[in-house]
């Protein structure tokens, strides 16, 4: 068997600023105030976010320096390794070289901690006492709970009900770090109560949990809301991933032909690719592929329109690929990919043809996860396994075409707390869900009308 090779950047090479893609995206549509339909002003965001993050959300600067206090925390697990998946290459018999960036190396188990610590830091700086948030599979909840704990903040997490049941140990992780966790929809908020009245058995959705967390923050002066994906500032914080990858490839003397990542709200994939976008806009050929579940196919089947970020229509309108704000996706095990929309930055890159998207079924994704785990010894999060499925497909295509492609994917997190899903797969109890076409069509009828 081939030897696995790890490329670890020296600590001194860890990036000290974030890359802001906004100056490159001249045609990005602004968020709109839902009442007036006019571009939202910074004051509109003040009840839910601290000022420094609102500024980052619309910053014209090409780079933003990472505060020293954050660099110290980032060095706990960064730079993360770039690993050559030689054993997987051998299993597939592909001439392609496969690399993966391992974000599961963070103490929270995923890339989410990169933004969680930044958000906790800026909130702390501005005197906030408690953070509210939603979580799907629980990865973001674990990361923000850990980050809140590092900075001495309280933390309230609304966890999508289906994940609360499927992944009980994520809840334990959040509680260890001092967070209070409620299954969403809950009876703690008006938004939650309304949904429960309509359907007491609902599995919940990220859209609903966001409504609850936003409502909680708006109603309490000392609390602010945090979001683990979608927003410009979250993607900004995640660009540390792509910058490291770029340096790692430079040191290797190698150039990637294809970059692949899974997409829920778009933060790990977009943070992975942003540092490469300028050279691609200038003509360099690198394929960028976002992968998503067939049962929640925002990029491949959604419409590029203004929509609410949450179910109860509390957030500003954002222009993105969406399946409609009250679409409730089937209860697949990749809870982190069950979001009805996508980051505006990623949506724009997809619309402009810089990024391509592919959708996969749950079973083929777990097949890929098993192949990868057996070859490389890392059990991937089901979300990340979508990127693995995309990578394996590309590696097999390279074999058929006899091409020596260099493929890199972002392994956004490990799957040690997703073992219930693996058990279900191995027992033959996982099923594929049909794409819920009618539900999506019904939901899309309720898109807000903008500009006419
Ligand atoms: C949350 C999560 C995702 C999906 O969110 P993005 O914002 O699209 O990155 C993917 N993988 C893991 C491990 C996650 O925790």
GROMACS .gro file of C-alpha atoms and ligand atoms in nm:
model
  467
    1UNK     CA    1   0.000   0.000   0.000
    2UNK     CA    2   0.114   0.352  -0.080
    3UNK     CA    3   0.236   0.581   0.193
    4UNK     CA    4   0.012   0.866   0.298
    5UNK     CA    5   0.190   1.203   0.290
    6UNK     CA    6   0.111   1.500   0.511
    7UNK     CA    7   0.204   1.856   0.424
    8UNK     CA    8   0.206   2.065   0.737
    9UNK     CA    9   0.275   2.437   0.711
   10UNK     CA   10   0.509   2.573   0.976
   11UNK     CA   11   0.324   2.785   1.234
   12UNK     CA   12   0.516   3.091   1.114
   13UNK     CA   13   0.340   3.054   0.776
   14UNK     CA   14  -0.010   3.074   0.919
   15UNK     CA   15  -0.199   3.360   0.746
   16UNK     CA   16  -0.231   3.675   0.960
   17UNK     CA   17  -0.512   3.837   0.761
   18UNK     CA   18  -0.837   3.730   0.598
   19UNK     CA   19  -0.902   3.772   0.224
   20UNK     CA   20  -1.210   3.980   0.146
   21UNK     CA   21  -1.363   3.893  -0.191
   22UNK     CA   22  -1.616   4.181  -0.189
   23UNK     CA   23  -1.392   4.427  -0.385
   24UNK     CA   24  -1.369   4.164  -0.663
   25UNK     CA   25  -1.745   4.107  -0.680
   26UNK     CA   26  -1.867   4.436  -0.823
   27UNK     CA   27  -2.209   4.295  -0.910
   28UNK     CA   28  -2.300   4.155  -0.568
   29UNK     CA   29  -2.660   4.251  -0.483
   30UNK     CA   30  -2.698   4.420  -0.142
   31UNK     CA   31  -2.922   4.285   0.136
   32UNK     CA   32  -3.260   4.463   0.143
   33UNK     CA   33  -3.474   4.584   0.432
   34UNK     CA   34  -3.783   4.361   0.422
   35UNK     CA   35  -4.021   4.649   0.499
   36UNK     CA   36  -3.894   4.918   0.260
   37UNK     CA   37  -3.731   4.702  -0.007
   38UNK     CA   38  -3.433   4.946   0.006
   39UNK     CA   39  -3.074   4.833   0.068
   40UNK     CA   40  -3.038   4.754   0.439
   41UNK     CA   41  -2.828   5.006   0.635
   42UNK     CA   42  -2.570   4.910   0.898
   43UNK     CA   43  -2.821   5.026   1.165
   44UNK     CA   44  -3.068   4.763   1.047
   45UNK     CA   45  -2.824   4.495   1.162
   46UNK     CA   46  -2.736   4.663   1.494
   47UNK     CA   47  -2.994   4.473   1.706
   48UNK     CA   48  -2.842   4.138   1.606
   49UNK     CA   49  -2.469   4.188   1.529
   50UNK     CA   50  -2.181   4.383   1.688
   51UNK     CA   51  -2.055   4.681   1.491
   52UNK     CA   52  -1.720   4.533   1.387
   53UNK     CA   53  -1.890   4.235   1.220
   54UNK     CA   54  -2.142   4.464   1.046
   55UNK     CA   55  -1.843   4.658   0.907
   56UNK     CA   56  -1.677   4.335   0.788
   57UNK     CA   57  -2.003   4.236   0.620
   58UNK     CA   58  -1.963   4.524   0.371
   59UNK     CA   59  -1.591   4.600   0.389
   60UNK     CA   60  -1.421   4.751   0.081
   61UNK     CA   61  -1.074   4.635   0.199
   62UNK     CA   62  -0.901   4.354   0.007
   63UNK     CA   63  -0.760   4.207   0.327
   64UNK     CA   64  -0.849   4.242   0.695
   65UNK     CA   65  -0.592   4.181   0.965
   66UNK     CA   66  -0.663   3.903   1.216
   67UNK     CA   67  -0.635   4.039   1.574
   68UNK     CA   68  -0.339   3.898   1.772
   69UNK     CA   69  -0.567   3.748   2.038
   70UNK     CA   70  -0.740   3.544   1.767
   71UNK     CA   71  -0.413   3.434   1.608
   72UNK     CA   72  -0.316   3.290   1.945
   73UNK     CA   73  -0.632   3.077   1.954
   74UNK     CA   74  -0.606   2.980   1.586
   75UNK     CA   75  -0.254   2.847   1.653
   76UNK     CA   76  -0.409   2.587   1.886
   77UNK     CA   77  -0.487   2.379   1.574
   78UNK     CA   78  -0.371   2.575   1.269
   79UNK     CA   79  -0.222   2.551   1.016
   80UNK     CA   80  -0.418   2.234   0.941
   81UNK     CA   81  -0.249   1.967   0.727
   82UNK     CA   82  -0.296   1.915   0.355
   83UNK     CA   83  -0.284   1.540   0.305
   84UNK     CA   84  -0.206   1.346  -0.012
   85UNK     CA   85  -0.463   1.065  -0.025
   86UNK     CA   86  -0.227   0.813  -0.182
   87UNK     CA   87  -0.410   0.513  -0.042
   88UNK     CA   88  -0.741   0.637  -0.183
   89UNK     CA   89  -0.570   0.700  -0.520
   90UNK     CA   90  -0.449   0.342  -0.516
   91UNK     CA   91  -0.792   0.202  -0.428
   92UNK     CA   92  -0.944   0.399  -0.715
   93UNK     CA   93  -0.655   0.316  -0.951
   94UNK     CA   94  -0.658   0.674  -1.070
   95UNK     CA   95  -0.370   0.868  -1.226
   96UNK     CA   96  -0.514   1.177  -1.050
   97UNK     CA   97  -0.338   1.314  -0.743
   98UNK     CA   98  -0.587   1.363  -0.462
   99UNK     CA   99  -0.524   1.603  -0.172
  100UNK     CA  100  -0.746   1.696   0.118
  101UNK     CA  101  -0.733   1.984   0.362
  102UNK     CA  102  -0.822   1.846   0.704
  103UNK     CA  103  -1.041   2.090   0.896
  104UNK     CA  104  -1.156   1.809   1.127
  105UNK     CA  105  -0.828   1.876   1.309
  106UNK     CA  106  -0.987   2.166   1.498
  107UNK     CA  107  -1.082   2.091   1.861
  108UNK     CA  108  -1.449   2.143   1.767
  109UNK     CA  109  -1.408   1.886   1.490
  110UNK     CA  110  -1.483   2.112   1.194
  111UNK     CA  111  -1.397   2.434   1.012
  112UNK     CA  112  -1.674   2.613   1.206
  113UNK     CA  113  -1.439   2.712   1.490
  114UNK     CA  114  -1.249   2.946   1.250
  115UNK     CA  115  -1.545   3.184   1.246
  116UNK     CA  116  -1.686   3.101   1.590
  117UNK     CA  117  -1.382   3.236   1.774
  118UNK     CA  118  -1.383   3.553   1.561
  119UNK     CA  119  -1.751   3.616   1.626
  120UNK     CA  120  -1.715   3.553   2.000
  121UNK     CA  121  -1.412   3.783   2.013
  122UNK     CA  122  -1.582   4.081   1.845
  123UNK     CA  123  -1.898   4.039   2.052
  124UNK     CA  124  -1.692   4.030   2.371
  125UNK     CA  125  -1.505   4.346   2.262
  126UNK     CA  126  -1.836   4.530   2.229
  127UNK     CA  127  -1.970   4.431   2.571
  128UNK     CA  128  -2.213   4.156   2.467
  129UNK     CA  129  -2.287   3.906   2.746
  130UNK     CA  130  -2.469   3.622   2.567
  131UNK     CA  131  -2.461   3.472   2.219
  132UNK     CA  132  -2.766   3.313   2.059
  133UNK     CA  133  -2.750   3.081   1.762
  134UNK     CA  134  -2.905   2.794   1.574
  135UNK     CA  135  -2.737   2.470   1.485
  136UNK     CA  136  -2.821   2.192   1.241
  137UNK     CA  137  -2.608   1.884   1.295
  138UNK     CA  138  -2.458   2.055   1.599
  139UNK     CA  139  -2.117   2.138   1.452
  140UNK     CA  140  -2.177   2.512   1.463
  141UNK     CA  141  -2.338   2.487   1.806
  142UNK     CA  142  -2.033   2.300   1.940
  143UNK     CA  143  -1.795   2.553   1.785
  144UNK     CA  144  -1.976   2.862   1.913
  145UNK     CA  145  -2.023   2.704   2.259
  146UNK     CA  146  -1.647   2.641   2.277
  147UNK     CA  147  -1.569   2.993   2.149
  148UNK     CA  148  -1.816   3.157   2.391
  149UNK     CA  149  -1.650   2.963   2.672
  150UNK     CA  150  -1.300   3.081   2.563
  151UNK     CA  151  -1.420   3.442   2.587
  152UNK     CA  152  -1.638   3.410   2.899
  153UNK     CA  153  -1.973   3.459   2.721
  154UNK     CA  154  -2.302   3.279   2.784
  155UNK     CA  155  -2.449   3.090   2.490
  156UNK     CA  156  -2.800   2.975   2.391
  157UNK     CA  157  -2.836   2.726   2.107
  158UNK     CA  158  -3.154   2.634   1.917
  159UNK     CA  159  -3.082   2.292   1.769
  160UNK     CA  160  -3.290   2.158   1.479
  161UNK     CA  161  -3.515   1.892   1.634
  162UNK     CA  162  -3.424   1.607   1.398
  163UNK     CA  163  -3.053   1.652   1.478
  164UNK     CA  164  -3.124   1.695   1.851
  165UNK     CA  165  -3.261   1.338   1.832
  166UNK     CA  166  -3.014   1.194   1.576
  167UNK     CA  167  -2.701   1.343   1.736
  168UNK     CA  168  -2.747   1.358   2.114
  169UNK     CA  169  -2.371   1.374   2.180
  170UNK     CA  170  -2.338   1.707   2.003
  171UNK     CA  171  -2.570   1.843   2.268
  172UNK     CA  172  -2.338   1.702   2.534
  173UNK     CA  173  -2.042   1.880   2.373
  174UNK     CA  174  -2.227   2.212   2.381
  175UNK     CA  175  -2.327   2.159   2.743
  176UNK     CA  176  -1.969   2.073   2.846
  177UNK     CA  177  -1.871   2.419   2.721
  178UNK     CA  178  -2.153   2.579   2.917
  179UNK     CA  179  -2.416   2.638   2.648
  180UNK     CA  180  -2.790   2.603   2.702
  181UNK     CA  181  -2.946   2.388   2.425
  182UNK     CA  182  -3.311   2.375   2.312
  183UNK     CA  183  -3.466   2.150   2.046
  184UNK     CA  184  -3.611   2.373   1.772
  185UNK     CA  185  -3.890   2.454   1.718
  186UNK     CA  186  -3.912   2.527   2.092
  187UNK     CA  187  -4.178   2.694   2.302
  188UNK     CA  188  -3.919   2.953   2.415
  189UNK     CA  189  -3.995   3.190   2.126
  190UNK     CA  190  -4.301   3.319   1.941
  191UNK     CA  191  -4.157   3.189   1.610
  192UNK     CA  192  -4.112   2.841   1.758
  193UNK     CA  193  -4.460   2.832   1.915
  194UNK     CA  194  -4.623   2.929   1.585
  195UNK     CA  195  -4.455   2.644   1.397
  196UNK     CA  196  -4.538   2.392   1.672
  197UNK     CA  197  -4.906   2.489   1.653
  198UNK     CA  198  -4.906   2.421   1.277
  199UNK     CA  199  -4.713   2.093   1.301
  200UNK     CA  200  -4.616   1.951   1.642
  201UNK     CA  201  -4.428   1.664   1.470
  202UNK     CA  202  -4.207   1.882   1.247
  203UNK     CA  203  -3.840   1.771   1.222
  204UNK     CA  204  -3.750   2.141   1.230
  205UNK     CA  205  -3.520   2.321   0.991
  206UNK     CA  206  -3.229   2.563   1.000
  207UNK     CA  207  -3.467   2.835   0.877
  208UNK     CA  208  -3.690   2.787   1.183
  209UNK     CA  209  -3.401   2.764   1.429
  210UNK     CA  210  -3.254   3.087   1.287
  211UNK     CA  211  -3.587   3.263   1.348
  212UNK     CA  212  -3.580   3.151   1.712
  213UNK     CA  213  -3.220   3.258   1.772
  214UNK     CA  214  -3.270   3.597   1.602
  215UNK     CA  215  -3.590   3.661   1.800
  216UNK     CA  216  -3.412   3.577   2.127
  217UNK     CA  217  -3.128   3.822   2.045
  218UNK     CA  218  -3.361   4.103   1.936
  219UNK     CA  219  -3.567   4.073   2.255
  220UNK     CA  220  -3.265   4.088   2.489
  221UNK     CA  221  -3.031   4.388   2.497
  222UNK     CA  222  -2.727   4.206   2.627
  223UNK     CA  223  -2.753   3.925   2.369
  224UNK     CA  224  -2.649   3.913   2.004
  225UNK     CA  225  -2.704   3.659   1.734
  226UNK     CA  226  -2.434   3.456   1.560
  227UNK     CA  227  -2.460   3.266   1.232
  228UNK     CA  228  -2.226   2.986   1.131
  229UNK     CA  229  -2.248   3.027   0.755
  230UNK     CA  230  -2.398   3.227   0.463
  231UNK     CA  231  -2.292   3.579   0.569
  232UNK     CA  232  -2.000   3.765   0.411
  233UNK     CA  233  -1.811   3.796   0.741
  234UNK     CA  234  -1.833   3.420   0.804
  235UNK     CA  235  -1.682   3.349   0.463
  236UNK     CA  236  -1.416   3.610   0.533
  237UNK     CA  237  -1.310   3.422   0.847
  238UNK     CA  238  -1.303   3.093   0.657
  239UNK     CA  239  -1.057   3.224   0.395
  240UNK     CA  240  -0.778   3.119   0.628
  241UNK     CA  241  -0.841   2.767   0.490
  242UNK     CA  242  -0.786   2.856   0.124
  243UNK     CA  243  -0.485   3.075   0.200
  244UNK     CA  244  -0.313   2.788   0.378
  245UNK     CA  245  -0.396   2.551   0.091
  246UNK     CA  246  -0.251   2.797  -0.159
  247UNK     CA  247   0.075   2.819   0.038
  248UNK     CA  248   0.086   2.443   0.084
  249UNK     CA  249   0.057   2.389  -0.292
  250UNK     CA  250   0.322   2.654  -0.357
  251UNK     CA  251   0.563   2.479  -0.121
  252UNK     CA  252   0.481   2.149  -0.295
  253UNK     CA  253   0.547   2.304  -0.635
  254UNK     CA  254   0.208   2.179  -0.747
  255UNK     CA  255  -0.105   2.344  -0.891
  256UNK     CA  256  -0.458   2.220  -0.828
  257UNK     CA  257  -0.677   2.164  -1.137
  258UNK     CA  258  -0.997   2.106  -0.940
  259UNK     CA  259  -1.109   2.231  -0.598
  260UNK     CA  260  -1.410   2.061  -0.439
  261UNK     CA  261  -1.609   2.127  -0.122
  262UNK     CA  262  -1.950   2.045   0.021
  263UNK     CA  263  -2.205   2.319   0.052
  264UNK     CA  264  -2.467   2.386   0.317
  265UNK     CA  265  -2.469   2.763   0.349
  266UNK     CA  266  -2.139   2.780   0.163
  267UNK     CA  267  -1.884   2.880   0.427
  268UNK     CA  268  -1.628   2.597   0.413
  269UNK     CA  269  -1.634   2.566   0.034
  270UNK     CA  270  -1.618   2.940  -0.027
  271UNK     CA  271  -1.346   2.995   0.235
  272UNK     CA  272  -1.150   2.719   0.061
  273UNK     CA  273  -1.177   2.873  -0.288
  274UNK     CA  274  -1.185   3.252  -0.234
  275UNK     CA  275  -0.803   3.293  -0.231
  276UNK     CA  276  -0.796   3.136  -0.582
  277UNK     CA  277  -1.078   3.338  -0.740
  278UNK     CA  278  -0.879   3.643  -0.853
  279UNK     CA  279  -0.636   3.430  -1.059
  280UNK     CA  280  -0.931   3.240  -1.208
  281UNK     CA  281  -1.097   3.570  -1.305
  282UNK     CA  282  -0.765   3.658  -1.472
  283UNK     CA  283  -0.784   3.348  -1.690
  284UNK     CA  284  -0.618   3.070  -1.492
  285UNK     CA  285  -0.799   2.738  -1.527
  286UNK     CA  286  -0.906   2.586  -1.197
  287UNK     CA  287  -1.242   2.407  -1.178
  288UNK     CA  288  -1.440   2.492  -0.865
  289UNK     CA  289  -1.709   2.238  -0.771
  290UNK     CA  290  -1.960   2.274  -0.485
  291UNK     CA  291  -2.142   1.954  -0.385
  292UNK     CA  292  -2.478   1.932  -0.212
  293UNK     CA  293  -2.756   1.684  -0.123
  294UNK     CA  294  -3.009   1.592  -0.389
  295UNK     CA  295  -3.283   1.639  -0.127
  296UNK     CA  296  -3.185   2.002  -0.052
  297UNK     CA  297  -3.037   2.112  -0.387
  298UNK     CA  298  -3.013   2.490  -0.352
  299UNK     CA  299  -2.735   2.552  -0.607
  300UNK     CA  300  -2.847   2.296  -0.865
  301UNK     CA  301  -3.227   2.340  -0.845
  302UNK     CA  302  -3.290   2.665  -0.656
  303UNK     CA  303  -3.376   3.004  -0.806
  304UNK     CA  304  -3.142   3.307  -0.785
  305UNK     CA  305  -3.376   3.553  -0.614
  306UNK     CA  306  -3.417   3.771  -0.306
  307UNK     CA  307  -3.548   3.569  -0.011
  308UNK     CA  308  -3.554   3.567   0.367
  309UNK     CA  309  -3.272   3.390   0.548
  310UNK     CA  310  -3.519   3.239   0.796
  311UNK     CA  311  -3.868   3.092   0.810
  312UNK     CA  312  -4.037   3.357   1.026
  313UNK     CA  313  -3.919   3.636   0.789
  314UNK     CA  314  -3.716   3.822   1.054
  315UNK     CA  315  -3.393   3.863   0.854
  316UNK     CA  316  -3.317   4.111   0.573
  317UNK     CA  317  -3.380   3.988   0.220
  318UNK     CA  318  -3.074   3.839   0.059
  319UNK     CA  319  -3.011   3.759  -0.306
  320UNK     CA  320  -2.914   3.395  -0.325
  321UNK     CA  321  -2.997   3.056  -0.469
  322UNK     CA  322  -3.298   2.951  -0.264
  323UNK     CA  323  -3.560   2.679  -0.239
  324UNK     CA  324  -3.791   2.917  -0.048
  325UNK     CA  325  -3.766   3.024   0.315
  326UNK     CA  326  -4.033   2.785   0.443
  327UNK     CA  327  -3.901   2.478   0.261
  328UNK     CA  328  -3.838   2.203   0.517
  329UNK     CA  329  -3.587   1.955   0.370
  330UNK     CA  330  -3.617   1.578   0.428
  331UNK     CA  331  -3.445   1.453   0.744
  332UNK     CA  332  -3.117   1.341   0.584
  333UNK     CA  333  -2.820   1.276   0.811
  334UNK     CA  334  -2.615   1.563   0.670
  335UNK     CA  335  -2.793   1.810   0.897
  336UNK     CA  336  -2.539   2.081   0.817
  337UNK     CA  337  -2.651   2.081   0.453
  338UNK     CA  338  -3.024   2.125   0.521
  339UNK     CA  339  -3.045   2.499   0.455
  340UNK     CA  340  -3.290   2.650   0.205
  341UNK     CA  341  -3.048   2.913   0.075
  342UNK     CA  342  -2.680   2.979   0.007
  343UNK     CA  343  -2.424   3.247   0.078
  344UNK     CA  344  -2.475   3.552  -0.149
  345UNK     CA  345  -2.101   3.544  -0.235
  346UNK     CA  346  -2.117   3.181  -0.345
  347UNK     CA  347  -2.449   3.236  -0.523
  348UNK     CA  348  -2.293   3.518  -0.726
  349UNK     CA  349  -1.987   3.305  -0.815
  350UNK     CA  350  -2.220   3.025  -0.928
  351UNK     CA  351  -2.439   3.266  -1.128
  352UNK     CA  352  -2.127   3.408  -1.298
  353UNK     CA  353  -2.013   3.058  -1.397
  354UNK     CA  354  -1.698   3.060  -1.182
  355UNK     CA  355  -1.834   2.784  -0.959
  356UNK     CA  356  -2.012   2.466  -1.072
  357UNK     CA  357  -2.244   2.258  -0.854
  358UNK     CA  358  -2.337   1.889  -0.828
  359UNK     CA  359  -2.603   1.716  -0.618
  360UNK     CA  360  -2.583   1.362  -0.478
  361UNK     CA  361  -2.809   1.112  -0.304
  362UNK     CA  362  -2.754   1.009   0.057
  363UNK     CA  363  -2.658   0.647  -0.017
  364UNK     CA  364  -2.392   0.720  -0.278
  365UNK     CA  365  -2.248   0.979  -0.040
  366UNK     CA  366  -2.217   0.720   0.239
  367UNK     CA  367  -2.065   0.471  -0.009
  368UNK     CA  368  -1.798   0.734  -0.079
  369UNK     CA  369  -1.752   0.804   0.293
  370UNK     CA  370  -1.689   0.433   0.361
  371UNK     CA  371  -1.439   0.402   0.075
  372UNK     CA  372  -1.254   0.706   0.205
  373UNK     CA  373  -1.259   0.596   0.570
  374UNK     CA  374  -1.122   0.253   0.484
  375UNK     CA  375  -0.844   0.395   0.267
  376UNK     CA  376  -0.740   0.697   0.471
  377UNK     CA  377  -0.843   0.606   0.825
  378UNK     CA  378  -1.048   0.920   0.882
  379UNK     CA  379  -1.425   0.893   0.932
  380UNK     CA  380  -1.566   1.198   0.758
  381UNK     CA  381  -1.872   1.397   0.863
  382UNK     CA  382  -2.165   1.308   0.632
  383UNK     CA  383  -2.157   1.669   0.508
  384UNK     CA  384  -1.791   1.641   0.410
  385UNK     CA  385  -1.864   1.308   0.241
  386UNK     CA  386  -2.045   1.503  -0.032
  387UNK     CA  387  -1.708   1.654  -0.122
  388UNK     CA  388  -1.553   1.307  -0.117
  389UNK     CA  389  -1.821   1.175  -0.353
  390UNK     CA  390  -1.747   1.465  -0.591
  391UNK     CA  391  -1.374   1.395  -0.566
  392UNK     CA  392  -1.407   1.021  -0.631
  393UNK     CA  393  -1.622   1.094  -0.938
  394UNK     CA  394  -1.358   1.334  -1.073
  395UNK     CA  395  -1.076   1.089  -0.999
  396UNK     CA  396  -1.259   0.813  -1.187
  397UNK     CA  397  -1.322   1.050  -1.477
  398UNK     CA  398  -0.949   1.131  -1.483
  399UNK     CA  399  -0.878   0.757  -1.500
  400UNK     CA  400  -1.119   0.710  -1.791
  401UNK     CA  401  -0.960   1.002  -1.973
  402UNK     CA  402  -0.607   0.897  -1.875
  403UNK     CA  403  -0.537   1.242  -1.727
  404UNK     CA  404  -0.306   1.325  -1.436
  405UNK     CA  405  -0.532   1.582  -1.271
  406UNK     CA  406  -0.456   1.739  -0.934
  407UNK     CA  407  -0.774   1.735  -0.726
  408UNK     CA  408  -0.804   1.891  -0.380
  409UNK     CA  409  -1.105   1.884  -0.153
  410UNK     CA  410  -1.187   2.035   0.180
  411UNK     CA  411  -1.257   1.774   0.448
  412UNK     CA  412  -1.472   2.010   0.653
  413UNK     CA  413  -1.508   1.789   0.960
  414UNK     CA  414  -1.477   1.445   1.116
  415UNK     CA  415  -1.773   1.216   1.172
  416UNK     CA  416  -1.703   1.080   1.521
  417UNK     CA  417  -2.036   1.218   1.643
  418UNK     CA  418  -2.225   1.098   1.336
  419UNK     CA  419  -2.189   0.727   1.406
  420UNK     CA  420  -2.567   0.676   1.434
  421UNK     CA  421  -2.586   0.766   1.067
  422UNK     CA  422  -2.307   0.521   0.980
  423UNK     CA  423  -2.484   0.250   1.184
  424UNK     CA  424  -2.805   0.313   0.990
  425UNK     CA  425  -2.611   0.292   0.663
  426UNK     CA  426  -2.440  -0.036   0.757
  427UNK     CA  427  -2.769  -0.189   0.876
  428UNK     CA  428  -2.931  -0.100   0.545
  429UNK     CA  429  -3.169   0.146   0.710
  430UNK     CA  430  -3.062   0.459   0.523
  431UNK     CA  431  -3.268   0.552   0.223
  432UNK     CA  432  -3.251   0.800  -0.059
  433UNK     CA  433  -3.510   1.074  -0.066
  434UNK     CA  434  -3.670   1.179  -0.391
  435UNK     CA  435  -3.610   1.544  -0.469
  436UNK     CA  436  -3.919   1.706  -0.309
  437UNK     CA  437  -4.019   1.893  -0.626
  438UNK     CA  438  -4.374   1.981  -0.522
  439UNK     CA  439  -4.273   2.107  -0.179
  440UNK     CA  440  -4.011   2.330  -0.338
  441UNK     CA  441  -4.256   2.464  -0.597
  442UNK     CA  442  -4.506   2.543  -0.321
  443UNK     CA  443  -4.240   2.713  -0.116
  444UNK     CA  444  -4.112   2.918  -0.410
  445UNK     CA  445  -4.461   3.061  -0.464
  446UNK     CA  446  -4.406   3.243  -0.134
  447UNK     CA  447  -4.087   3.427  -0.231
  448UNK     CA  448  -4.108   3.795  -0.136
  449UNK     CA  449  -4.180   4.030  -0.428
  450UNK     CA  450  -3.893   4.269  -0.480
  451UNK     CA  451  -3.850   4.569  -0.705
  452UNK     CA  452  -4.174   4.560  -0.908
  453LIG     C1  453  -2.178   2.310   0.892
  453LIG     C2  454  -2.099   2.216   0.818
  453LIG     C3  455  -2.102   2.213   0.677
  453LIG     C4  456  -2.192   2.300   0.595
  453LIG     O1  457  -2.180   2.437   0.614
  453LIG     P1  458  -2.104   2.532   0.513
  453LIG     O2  459  -2.131   2.668   0.564
  453LIG     O3  460  -2.160   2.509   0.376
  453LIG     O4  461  -1.961   2.496   0.521
  453LIG     C5  462  -2.018   2.125   0.612
  453LIG     N1  463  -1.939   2.040   0.679
  453LIG     C6  464  -1.934   2.038   0.814
  453LIG     C7  465  -1.843   1.942   0.882
  453LIG     C8  466  -2.014   2.126   0.886
  453LIG     O5  467  -2.008   2.126   1.018
   0.00000   0.00000   0.00000
